[in-house]
Coordinates of C-alpha atoms in Angstrom, one line a residue:
M221 CA 40.3 125.3 367.8
N222 CA 40.3 128.0 365.2
E223 CA 43.0 127.8 362.7
P224 CA 45.5 130.6 363.2
E225 CA 45.3 133.2 360.5
S226 CA 49.1 133.4 360.3
L227 CA 49.3 129.7 359.2
R228 CA 46.9 129.8 356.3
P229 CA 49.4 131.3 353.8
F230 CA 52.3 129.0 354.8
L231 CA 51.8 126.5 352.0
F232 CA 51.5 129.3 349.5
Q233 CA 54.7 130.9 350.9
M234 CA 56.5 127.6 350.7
A235 CA 55.5 127.1 347.1
A236 CA 56.5 130.7 346.3
A237 CA 59.8 130.2 348.0
L238 CA 60.5 127.1 346.1
I239 CA 59.7 129.0 342.9
G240 CA 61.9 132.3 344.5
C241 CA 60.6 126.3 357.0
I242 CA 52.5 127.2 378.0
A243 CA 49.6 126.3 378.5
V244 CA 47.4 123.4 379.8
V245 CA 45.2 121.6 377.3
A246 CA 44.3 124.7 375.5
A247 CA 42.1 123.5 372.7
A248 CA 41.3 120.5 370.5
A249 CA 40.1 120.1 367.0
V250 CA 38.4 117.3 365.1
F251 CA 38.9 117.4 361.3
W252 CA 39.3 115.3 358.2
P253 CA 43.0 115.5 357.3
E254 CA 44.2 115.4 353.8
V255 CA 46.0 112.2 352.8
E256 CA 47.8 113.4 349.7
P257 CA 49.7 110.7 347.7
S258 CA 52.7 112.2 346.0
S259 CA 56.0 111.5 344.3
P260 CA 59.1 112.4 346.2
T261 CA 60.0 114.9 343.4
R262 CA 56.6 116.1 342.1
P263 CA 53.8 116.3 344.6
I264 CA 50.4 115.3 343.1
E265 CA 47.4 117.6 343.8
Q266 CA 44.8 115.1 344.9
Q267 CA 42.7 114.5 348.0
L268 CA 41.6 111.1 349.2
P269 CA 38.9 110.5 351.9
G270 CA 40.3 111.2 355.3
R271 CA 39.3 110.2 358.8
P272 CA 38.1 112.2 361.8
L273 CA 41.0 113.0 364.1
R274 CA 41.1 114.6 367.5
V275 CA 44.1 117.0 367.8
E276 CA 44.9 118.3 371.2
V277 CA 47.2 121.2 371.9
I278 CA 49.1 120.0 374.9
A279 CA 51.3 123.1 375.1
D280 CA 51.8 126.3 373.2
D281 CA 53.9 129.5 373.4
L282 CA 57.0 127.3 373.4
R283 CA 60.4 127.8 371.8
A284 CA 61.4 125.0 369.4
P285 CA 60.2 121.9 371.2
W286 CA 62.7 119.4 369.7
S287 CA 62.3 115.9 371.0
I288 CA 59.8 113.8 373.1
A289 CA 60.3 110.9 375.5
F290 CA 57.5 108.9 377.1
L291 CA 58.0 107.9 380.8
D292 CA 56.8 104.6 382.0
D293 CA 54.2 106.1 384.3
G294 CA 52.3 107.8 381.5
R295 CA 54.0 111.2 381.8
V296 CA 56.0 112.8 378.9
L297 CA 59.2 114.7 378.7
F298 CA 60.2 117.1 375.9
T299 CA 63.1 119.4 375.2
E300 CA 63.0 123.0 374.2
R301 CA 66.0 124.3 372.3
P302 CA 66.9 127.2 374.8
G303 CA 67.9 124.5 377.3
R304 CA 64.8 123.3 379.1
V305 CA 63.2 119.9 379.6
R306 CA 59.5 120.1 380.3
L307 CA 57.1 117.6 381.9
V308 CA 53.5 116.8 380.7
N309 CA 51.5 115.2 383.5
T310 CA 49.2 112.1 383.1
D311 CA 46.2 114.4 382.7
L312 CA 48.0 116.0 379.7
T313 CA 48.6 119.3 381.5
L314 CA 52.0 121.0 381.3
Q315 CA 54.0 121.4 384.5
D316 CA 54.9 125.1 384.9
E317 CA 58.5 124.6 385.9
P318 CA 61.0 122.8 383.8
V319 CA 62.5 119.6 385.3
L320 CA 65.9 120.7 383.9
E321 CA 67.5 123.9 382.7
V322 CA 71.0 123.4 381.2
D323 CA 73.2 126.2 382.5
D324 CA 75.8 126.3 379.7
V325 CA 73.6 125.6 376.7
L326 CA 74.6 127.4 373.5
A327 CA 71.2 128.1 371.9
D328 CA 71.0 130.1 368.8
V329 CA 69.5 129.7 365.3
K330 CA 69.1 125.8 365.1
L331 CA 71.6 124.8 367.9
G332 CA 70.7 124.2 371.5
L333 CA 69.1 121.4 373.6
M334 CA 68.0 118.9 371.0
G335 CA 67.5 115.1 371.4
I336 CA 66.3 113.2 374.5
A337 CA 66.1 109.5 375.1
L338 CA 65.4 107.2 378.0
D339 CA 67.5 104.3 379.2
P340 CA 66.1 101.0 377.7
D341 CA 66.0 99.6 381.2
F342 CA 64.5 102.7 382.7
A343 CA 62.8 101.0 385.7
E344 CA 66.1 99.7 386.9
S345 CA 68.3 102.4 385.4
P346 CA 66.4 105.7 385.5
Y347 CA 68.6 107.7 383.3
V348 CA 67.6 110.4 380.7
Y349 CA 70.0 111.1 377.8
T350 CA 70.3 114.5 376.0
A351 CA 72.2 116.1 373.1
C352 CA 73.0 119.7 373.8
G353 CA 75.0 122.5 372.1
Y354 CA 77.7 124.2 374.1
R355 CA 80.7 126.5 373.5
D356 CA 84.3 125.2 373.9
G357 CA 86.5 128.3 373.6
D358 CA 85.7 129.8 370.2
Q359 CA 84.3 126.5 368.9
K360 CA 80.7 125.3 368.9
R361 CA 80.2 121.7 370.1
V362 CA 77.5 119.1 371.0
R363 CA 77.7 117.1 374.2
I364 CA 75.9 113.8 375.0
A365 CA 75.0 113.6 378.7
R366 CA 72.9 111.5 380.9
Y367 CA 70.9 112.5 384.0
R368 CA 69.4 110.5 386.8
W369 CA 65.6 110.9 387.0
T370 CA 64.2 111.4 390.5
G371 CA 60.6 111.3 389.6
D372 CA 60.3 115.0 389.3
A373 CA 63.7 116.3 388.2
M374 CA 66.8 115.4 386.2
V375 CA 70.0 115.5 388.4
D376 CA 73.6 114.3 388.6
P377 CA 74.7 115.0 385.0
E378 CA 77.4 112.8 383.5
T379 CA 79.1 113.6 380.2
L380 CA 79.3 110.5 377.9
L381 CA 80.7 112.1 374.8
E382 CA 81.7 115.7 374.0
G383 CA 83.6 117.7 371.3
I384 CA 81.1 116.7 368.6
P385 CA 81.5 119.4 365.9
A386 CA 78.6 121.8 365.7
Q387 CA 77.4 125.0 364.1
F388 CA 74.3 127.1 364.3
N389 CA 73.1 124.8 361.5
H390 CA 73.9 121.2 360.6
S391 CA 74.4 119.8 364.1
G392 CA 72.3 116.6 364.0
G393 CA 71.2 115.9 367.6
R394 CA 68.8 113.0 367.4
L395 CA 69.2 110.2 370.0
R396 CA 67.7 106.7 369.9
F397 CA 68.4 103.4 371.7
G398 CA 68.5 100.4 369.4
P399 CA 67.3 96.9 370.0
D400 CA 70.8 96.2 371.1
K401 CA 70.4 98.7 373.9
L402 CA 73.1 100.9 372.5
L403 CA 72.7 104.6 372.0
Y404 CA 72.7 105.8 368.4
I405 CA 73.4 109.6 367.8
T406 CA 73.1 111.6 364.7
T407 CA 75.7 114.4 364.0
G408 CA 75.8 117.0 361.2
D409 CA 78.8 118.2 359.2
A410 CA 78.8 121.5 361.2
D411 CA 78.7 123.5 357.9
H412 CA 82.1 122.0 357.1
P413 CA 81.3 119.3 354.5
P414 CA 84.7 117.6 354.6
N415 CA 83.9 116.5 358.1
A416 CA 81.5 113.9 356.7
Q417 CA 84.2 111.9 354.9
D418 CA 86.8 112.4 357.6
L419 CA 86.9 109.3 359.9
S420 CA 88.9 111.3 362.5
S421 CA 86.0 113.7 362.9
L422 CA 82.7 112.9 364.7
G423 CA 80.9 115.3 362.3
G424 CA 78.5 114.1 359.6
K425 CA 78.1 110.6 361.1
I426 CA 75.8 108.2 362.9
L427 CA 77.6 107.3 366.2
R428 CA 77.0 104.3 368.4
V429 CA 78.0 104.1 372.1
A430 CA 77.1 102.1 375.2
R431 CA 74.9 103.5 377.9
D432 CA 77.9 104.6 379.9
G433 CA 79.7 106.2 376.9
S434 CA 82.0 103.3 376.3
I435 CA 82.6 101.9 372.8
P436 CA 81.0 98.7 371.7
A437 CA 83.6 96.1 370.6
D438 CA 81.9 95.5 367.3
N439 CA 81.7 99.1 366.1
P440 CA 82.9 99.0 362.5
F441 CA 85.9 101.3 362.9
M442 CA 87.0 100.0 366.3
G443 CA 90.8 99.6 366.2
Q444 CA 91.2 101.3 362.9
E445 CA 94.1 103.8 363.0
G446 CA 93.0 107.4 362.5
A447 CA 89.3 106.6 362.8
R448 CA 87.0 107.5 365.7
P449 CA 85.7 104.2 367.2
E450 CA 82.3 105.8 368.0
I451 CA 81.5 106.0 364.2
Y452 CA 78.7 103.6 363.0
S453 CA 78.2 105.1 359.5
Y454 CA 79.6 108.2 357.7
G455 CA 79.1 110.5 354.7
H456 CA 76.1 112.3 356.2
R457 CA 75.2 116.0 355.8
N458 CA 72.7 116.6 358.6
P459 CA 70.7 113.5 359.6
Q460 CA 68.0 114.1 362.2
G461 CA 65.6 111.2 361.8
L462 CA 66.5 107.9 363.4
D463 CA 64.5 104.7 364.2
F464 CA 64.5 100.9 363.9
E465 CA 62.0 98.9 361.9
P466 CA 60.1 96.8 364.5
E467 CA 60.0 93.6 362.5
T468 CA 63.5 93.5 361.2
N469 CA 65.5 95.8 363.6
R470 CA 66.9 97.6 360.5
L471 CA 68.1 101.2 361.2
I472 CA 66.5 103.9 359.0
T473 CA 67.6 107.5 359.0
S474 CA 66.3 110.7 357.4
E475 CA 68.7 113.5 356.3
H476 CA 68.6 117.1 355.2
G477 CA 70.1 117.5 351.7
P478 CA 71.6 120.6 350.0
N479 CA 69.3 121.9 347.3
G480 CA 66.6 119.3 347.6
G481 CA 68.3 115.9 347.8
D482 CA 66.7 115.2 351.2
E483 CA 67.2 111.5 351.9
I484 CA 65.8 108.5 353.7
N485 CA 68.3 105.7 354.1
W486 CA 68.6 102.2 355.3
T487 CA 71.7 102.7 357.4
E488 CA 74.3 99.9 357.8
P489 CA 77.5 99.8 359.9
G490 CA 80.6 101.0 358.2
V491 CA 78.8 102.3 355.0
N492 CA 79.7 105.6 353.3
Y493 CA 76.5 107.6 352.3
G494 CA 78.4 109.9 350.1
W495 CA 78.2 113.5 351.3
P496 CA 79.7 115.8 350.1
E497 CA 81.1 113.8 347.1
V498 CA 77.6 112.8 345.9
S499 CA 74.1 113.9 346.7
H500 CA 70.5 113.4 345.2
N501 CA 70.5 110.2 343.2
R502 CA 74.1 110.4 342.0
A503 CA 76.1 107.3 342.6
A504 CA 79.8 106.6 343.1
D505 CA 81.9 103.5 343.8
G506 CA 82.0 102.8 347.5
M507 CA 79.1 105.2 348.4
E508 CA 75.5 104.2 349.0
A509 CA 72.6 105.9 347.1
P510 CA 69.5 106.8 349.2
L511 CA 66.4 104.7 349.4
V512 CA 64.4 107.8 348.6
Q513 CA 65.4 111.4 347.8
F514 CA 63.2 114.4 347.8
T515 CA 63.5 117.4 345.4
P516 CA 62.3 120.1 346.1
S517 CA 63.3 119.9 349.8
I518 CA 60.9 118.7 352.5
A519 CA 63.5 119.0 355.3
P520 CA 62.9 115.7 357.1
A521 CA 63.5 116.5 360.8
S522 CA 62.5 113.2 362.4
A523 CA 61.4 109.6 361.5
T524 CA 59.6 107.0 363.5
F525 CA 57.8 103.7 362.7
Y526 CA 54.2 103.5 363.8
A527 CA 53.4 100.7 366.3
G528 CA 50.2 101.0 368.3
A529 CA 46.6 100.2 368.6
L530 CA 44.9 103.5 367.7
F531 CA 45.8 103.5 364.0
P532 CA 46.1 99.8 363.0
D533 CA 46.2 100.7 359.3
L534 CA 49.4 102.6 359.9
E535 CA 51.2 99.7 361.6
G536 CA 54.8 99.5 360.3
D537 CA 54.6 102.7 358.4
L538 CA 57.3 105.3 358.7
L539 CA 56.1 108.7 359.9
V540 CA 58.4 111.7 359.0
G541 CA 58.2 115.2 360.3
C542 CA 58.8 117.8 357.6
L543 CA 60.0 121.4 358.2
R544 CA 60.0 122.9 354.7
G545 CA 57.3 120.4 353.7
E546 CA 55.2 121.6 356.7
A547 CA 53.5 118.2 357.1
M548 CA 53.8 114.7 358.3
L549 CA 54.7 112.1 355.7
R550 CA 53.4 108.5 355.9
V551 CA 55.8 106.3 354.0
R552 CA 54.8 102.7 353.4
L553 CA 57.6 100.3 352.6
T554 CA 57.5 96.9 350.9
D555 CA 58.8 93.8 352.6
S556 CA 62.1 94.2 350.8
G557 CA 62.5 97.8 352.1
E558 CA 61.5 99.8 349.0
M559 CA 59.1 102.7 349.1
Q560 CA 55.6 101.6 348.1
E561 CA 53.4 104.6 349.0
L562 CA 53.8 108.2 350.2
E563 CA 51.1 110.3 351.8
R564 CA 51.3 113.9 353.0
W565 CA 49.2 114.6 356.2
F566 CA 48.3 118.0 357.7
P567 CA 49.9 120.1 354.9
S568 CA 50.5 123.6 356.1
R569 CA 48.0 123.3 358.9
Y570 CA 50.5 123.5 361.8
G571 CA 53.6 125.0 360.1
R572 CA 57.0 123.4 360.3
V573 CA 56.8 119.9 361.9
R574 CA 59.9 119.0 363.8
E575 CA 59.2 115.9 365.9
V576 CA 56.9 112.9 365.2
Q577 CA 56.7 110.3 368.0
V578 CA 54.3 107.5 368.8
A579 CA 53.2 107.1 372.4
P580 CA 52.8 103.7 374.1
D581 CA 49.0 104.1 373.8
G582 CA 49.4 104.6 370.0
A583 CA 48.7 108.3 370.0
I584 CA 50.8 110.4 367.5
W585 CA 52.6 113.4 369.1
L586 CA 54.0 116.2 367.0
T587 CA 56.1 119.3 367.8
T588 CA 56.2 122.4 365.6
S589 CA 59.4 124.5 364.9
M590 CA 58.4 128.0 363.9
F591 CA 61.5 129.6 365.5
D592 CA 64.0 128.4 362.9
P593 CA 65.9 131.4 361.4
P594 CA 66.3 132.1 358.6
E595 CA 63.4 130.1 357.4
A596 CA 60.9 130.9 360.2
H597 CA 60.8 133.6 362.8
G598 CA 57.9 132.7 365.0
A599 CA 54.1 132.9 364.8
E600 CA 51.4 133.8 367.4
G601 CA 50.8 131.0 369.9
Y602 CA 53.8 129.0 368.7
D603 CA 55.6 126.6 369.1
Q604 CA 53.2 123.8 370.1
V605 CA 53.1 120.2 371.2
L606 CA 50.2 118.3 369.7
R607 CA 48.6 114.9 370.4
I608 CA 46.6 113.1 367.7
T609 CA 44.1 110.3 368.3
P610 CA 41.0 109.1 366.4
A611 CA 38.0 111.2 367.1
G612 CA 35.2 109.8 369.2
P613 CA 31.5 109.7 368.1
D614 CA 30.7 112.7 370.4
D615 CA 33.8 114.8 370.0
A616 CA 32.2 117.1 367.4
N617 CA 29.4 118.1 369.8
R618 CA 31.7 118.9 372.8
D619 CA 32.5 122.4 373.8
G620 CA 35.8 123.6 372.4
L621 CA 35.8 121.0 369.6
T622 CA 35.0 121.8 366.0
V623 CA 34.9 119.8 362.8
I624 CA 37.1 121.1 360.0
R625 CA 37.1 119.6 356.5
D626 CA 40.4 120.5 354.9
Q627 CA 40.5 121.6 351.3
P628 CA 43.0 119.9 348.9
A629 CA 46.5 121.2 349.1
M630 CA 47.4 123.9 346.6
L631 CA 50.9 122.7 345.9
P632 CA 51.2 122.7 342.1
A633 CA 51.6 119.3 340.7
E634 CA 54.2 120.4 338.2
M635 CA 56.1 122.9 340.4
G636 CA 59.3 120.9 340.0
L637 CA 62.5 122.9 339.7
G638 CA 61.1 125.8 337.6
S639 CA 61.4 126.6 334.0
T640 CA 63.1 130.1 334.0
P641 CA 66.4 131.3 335.6
D642 CA 64.7 133.2 338.4
E643 CA 62.6 130.2 339.3
R644 CA 65.6 127.9 339.3
Y645 CA 67.6 130.3 341.4
A646 CA 64.8 130.3 344.0
V647 CA 64.8 126.5 344.2
L648 CA 68.5 125.8 343.9
C649 CA 70.3 128.9 345.3
A650 CA 68.1 131.1 347.4
S651 CA 68.2 129.0 350.6
C652 CA 71.9 129.6 350.9
H653 CA 72.4 132.9 349.2
G654 CA 69.1 134.7 349.9
A655 CA 66.0 135.2 347.9
E656 CA 67.4 138.7 346.8
M657 CA 71.0 137.4 346.6
Q658 CA 71.7 139.4 349.8
G659 CA 73.3 136.4 351.5
A660 CA 71.9 134.0 354.1
L661 CA 73.7 130.9 355.2
H662 CA 76.4 131.7 352.6
P663 CA 77.8 134.9 351.1
R664 CA 75.8 137.5 349.2
L665 CA 76.1 137.4 345.4
L666 CA 75.6 141.1 344.5
G667 CA 78.0 144.0 344.9
V668 CA 81.1 141.9 345.7
A669 CA 83.8 140.3 343.7
W670 CA 83.5 136.5 343.3
T671 CA 86.5 134.3 344.0
Q672 CA 85.1 131.0 342.6
A673 CA 83.9 132.3 339.3
R674 CA 85.7 135.2 337.4
T675 CA 84.0 134.6 334.1
E676 CA 80.5 133.4 332.9
Q677 CA 82.0 130.1 331.8
E678 CA 83.5 129.6 335.3
L679 CA 80.2 130.4 336.8
F680 CA 78.5 127.8 334.6
D681 CA 81.1 125.2 335.8
V682 CA 80.3 126.0 339.4
I683 CA 76.6 125.8 338.9
A684 CA 76.8 122.6 336.9
G685 CA 79.4 120.8 338.9
G686 CA 79.2 122.4 342.3
I687 CA 82.0 122.9 344.8
P688 CA 81.9 119.7 346.8
Y689 CA 84.5 120.6 349.5
R690 CA 82.5 123.7 350.3
G691 CA 79.2 121.7 350.4
M692 CA 77.7 123.2 347.2
P693 CA 76.1 120.5 345.1
G694 CA 76.1 120.6 341.4
S695 CA 72.8 121.3 339.6
R696 CA 73.5 119.2 336.4
P697 CA 71.9 116.1 338.0
L698 CA 68.7 118.2 338.5
I699 CA 68.4 120.4 335.4
H700 CA 69.8 120.0 331.9
E701 CA 72.9 121.7 330.6
D702 CA 71.0 124.5 328.8
G703 CA 69.2 125.3 332.0
C704 CA 72.5 125.6 333.8
R705 CA 73.8 127.9 331.1
E706 CA 70.6 130.1 331.2
L707 CA 71.0 130.3 335.0
A708 CA 74.7 131.2 334.8
A709 CA 74.0 133.9 332.1
W710 CA 71.2 135.4 334.2
L711 CA 73.3 135.4 337.4
W712 CA 76.3 136.8 335.7
Q713 CA 74.3 139.7 334.2
K714 CA 72.9 140.5 337.6
H715 CA 76.3 140.3 339.3
E716 CA 78.0 142.5 336.8
A717 CA 75.2 145.1 337.0
S718 CA 75.6 145.2 340.8
L719 CA 79.3 146.1 340.9
P720 CA 80.5 149.6 341.6
G721 CA 79.9 151.9 338.7
A722 CA 76.9 149.9 337.5
S723 CA 73.3 149.9 338.5
L724 CA 71.1 146.9 338.9
P725 CA 68.1 147.2 336.5
A726 CA 64.6 146.6 337.6
A727 CA 64.3 143.8 335.1
T728 CA 66.8 141.8 333.0
Q729 CA 66.9 139.8 329.9
P730 CA 67.9 136.2 330.5
A731 CA 69.6 134.1 327.9
N732 CA 66.4 132.9 326.4
G733 CA 65.2 136.5 325.8
T734 CA 62.1 136.4 327.9
Q735 CA 61.9 139.2 330.4
Q736 CA 61.9 138.3 334.1
K737 CA 60.5 140.4 336.9
E738 CA 62.7 141.1 340.0
K739 CA 61.6 139.2 343.1

């Protein structure tokens, strides 16, 4: 398979942004993937010997394939955000017609049909569970439902849980059955950070319910006045990765952070994971610090432990799909649960990686997510579902198969958080306020009066300390006080020049006196 031209610059675009996310078996590629060890905060530019892999494009021209489930007869189900569940046959061809189309799905930006899971006793109880966005009056919500599987369709929907707060961003949506045969559900804060600390809200939580939607008697907040009994843990921003370590049955989750501060957490019942009061590596009494945090952001969208025969050296490793990181991470943990090694696979080769799942035969399946506004607006041939297995001795000589030797990733080793105000703005502020300060997920910064900062000193206080109740983290844990002051002075000058009666210059003088180009 030829590498799409539109994907080659993705890694460079990502690096620049961090310094300013149906067919049958169409093609397959054999290549030597990069295995790039890196620090969670400063990726190291280094290439180690890879291994020949066969990558099959199971389906393409999709729209945000979100989650995968493997049927016991060898077929595969996956969701598409617009409300479809698709079926892959045992010969790895995609069935033309969906097995389910949700009539009332609310699908826009990053909300829609998301997680899918199979009943743990599927042979006797053939139920398929989904998490789907819907509209309730003027409110956006997520509903957990289950359907009966007939062998070729999902029918007889039952609502198990509804009214979960949602937004076009930060809506969680991952489903996973635990070793206890209970259903675990991730929910986001719905772009309203106080939800995460509010025990009367289902937003910003890990939830746990029985297969029929009832509440397990040993849930940590069962019987507590004012608390929702479905809650398993709280203080989460937007967790979307969820799995159980095979040897220990410990629950691990991955979570999208604010400006960096993405997390991997061992998740325990009743524990507060801090959002929005703390983020990154900051600690507070009664709030759990993350096992690992990533700055700049990698946007960890899924997490699964490898267990299978095809890649024995990956046994027990955590595989993480990365949207902004545009890669799959392999995380090796010690027996005590600490991070030991971190490798970055397929950097920028397939764009934004949403789902990583391990099939019963040990193959690794990935889905891409190139329709994720505002970070990504599509690419030719996308989205895709991919299947990865070790390459056979004759694969390189078969028609339609090529051998590709990847070059080392070009992500700078010392990219960090930037050294000038415009670089720091790009890393810390642009994802919410826009690369040109025009507004994105949050308001524009130019040409309007500010309500949170009426002086340069107030702006420094906001940058350094954040606005926790609005979900804006402080930058002081990430950059030193002088860096915060330089950023405040640079932003204040641009803001003042943009107001009526003033013109925005093509270049400005930041506090340190070095001229910065406009982006």
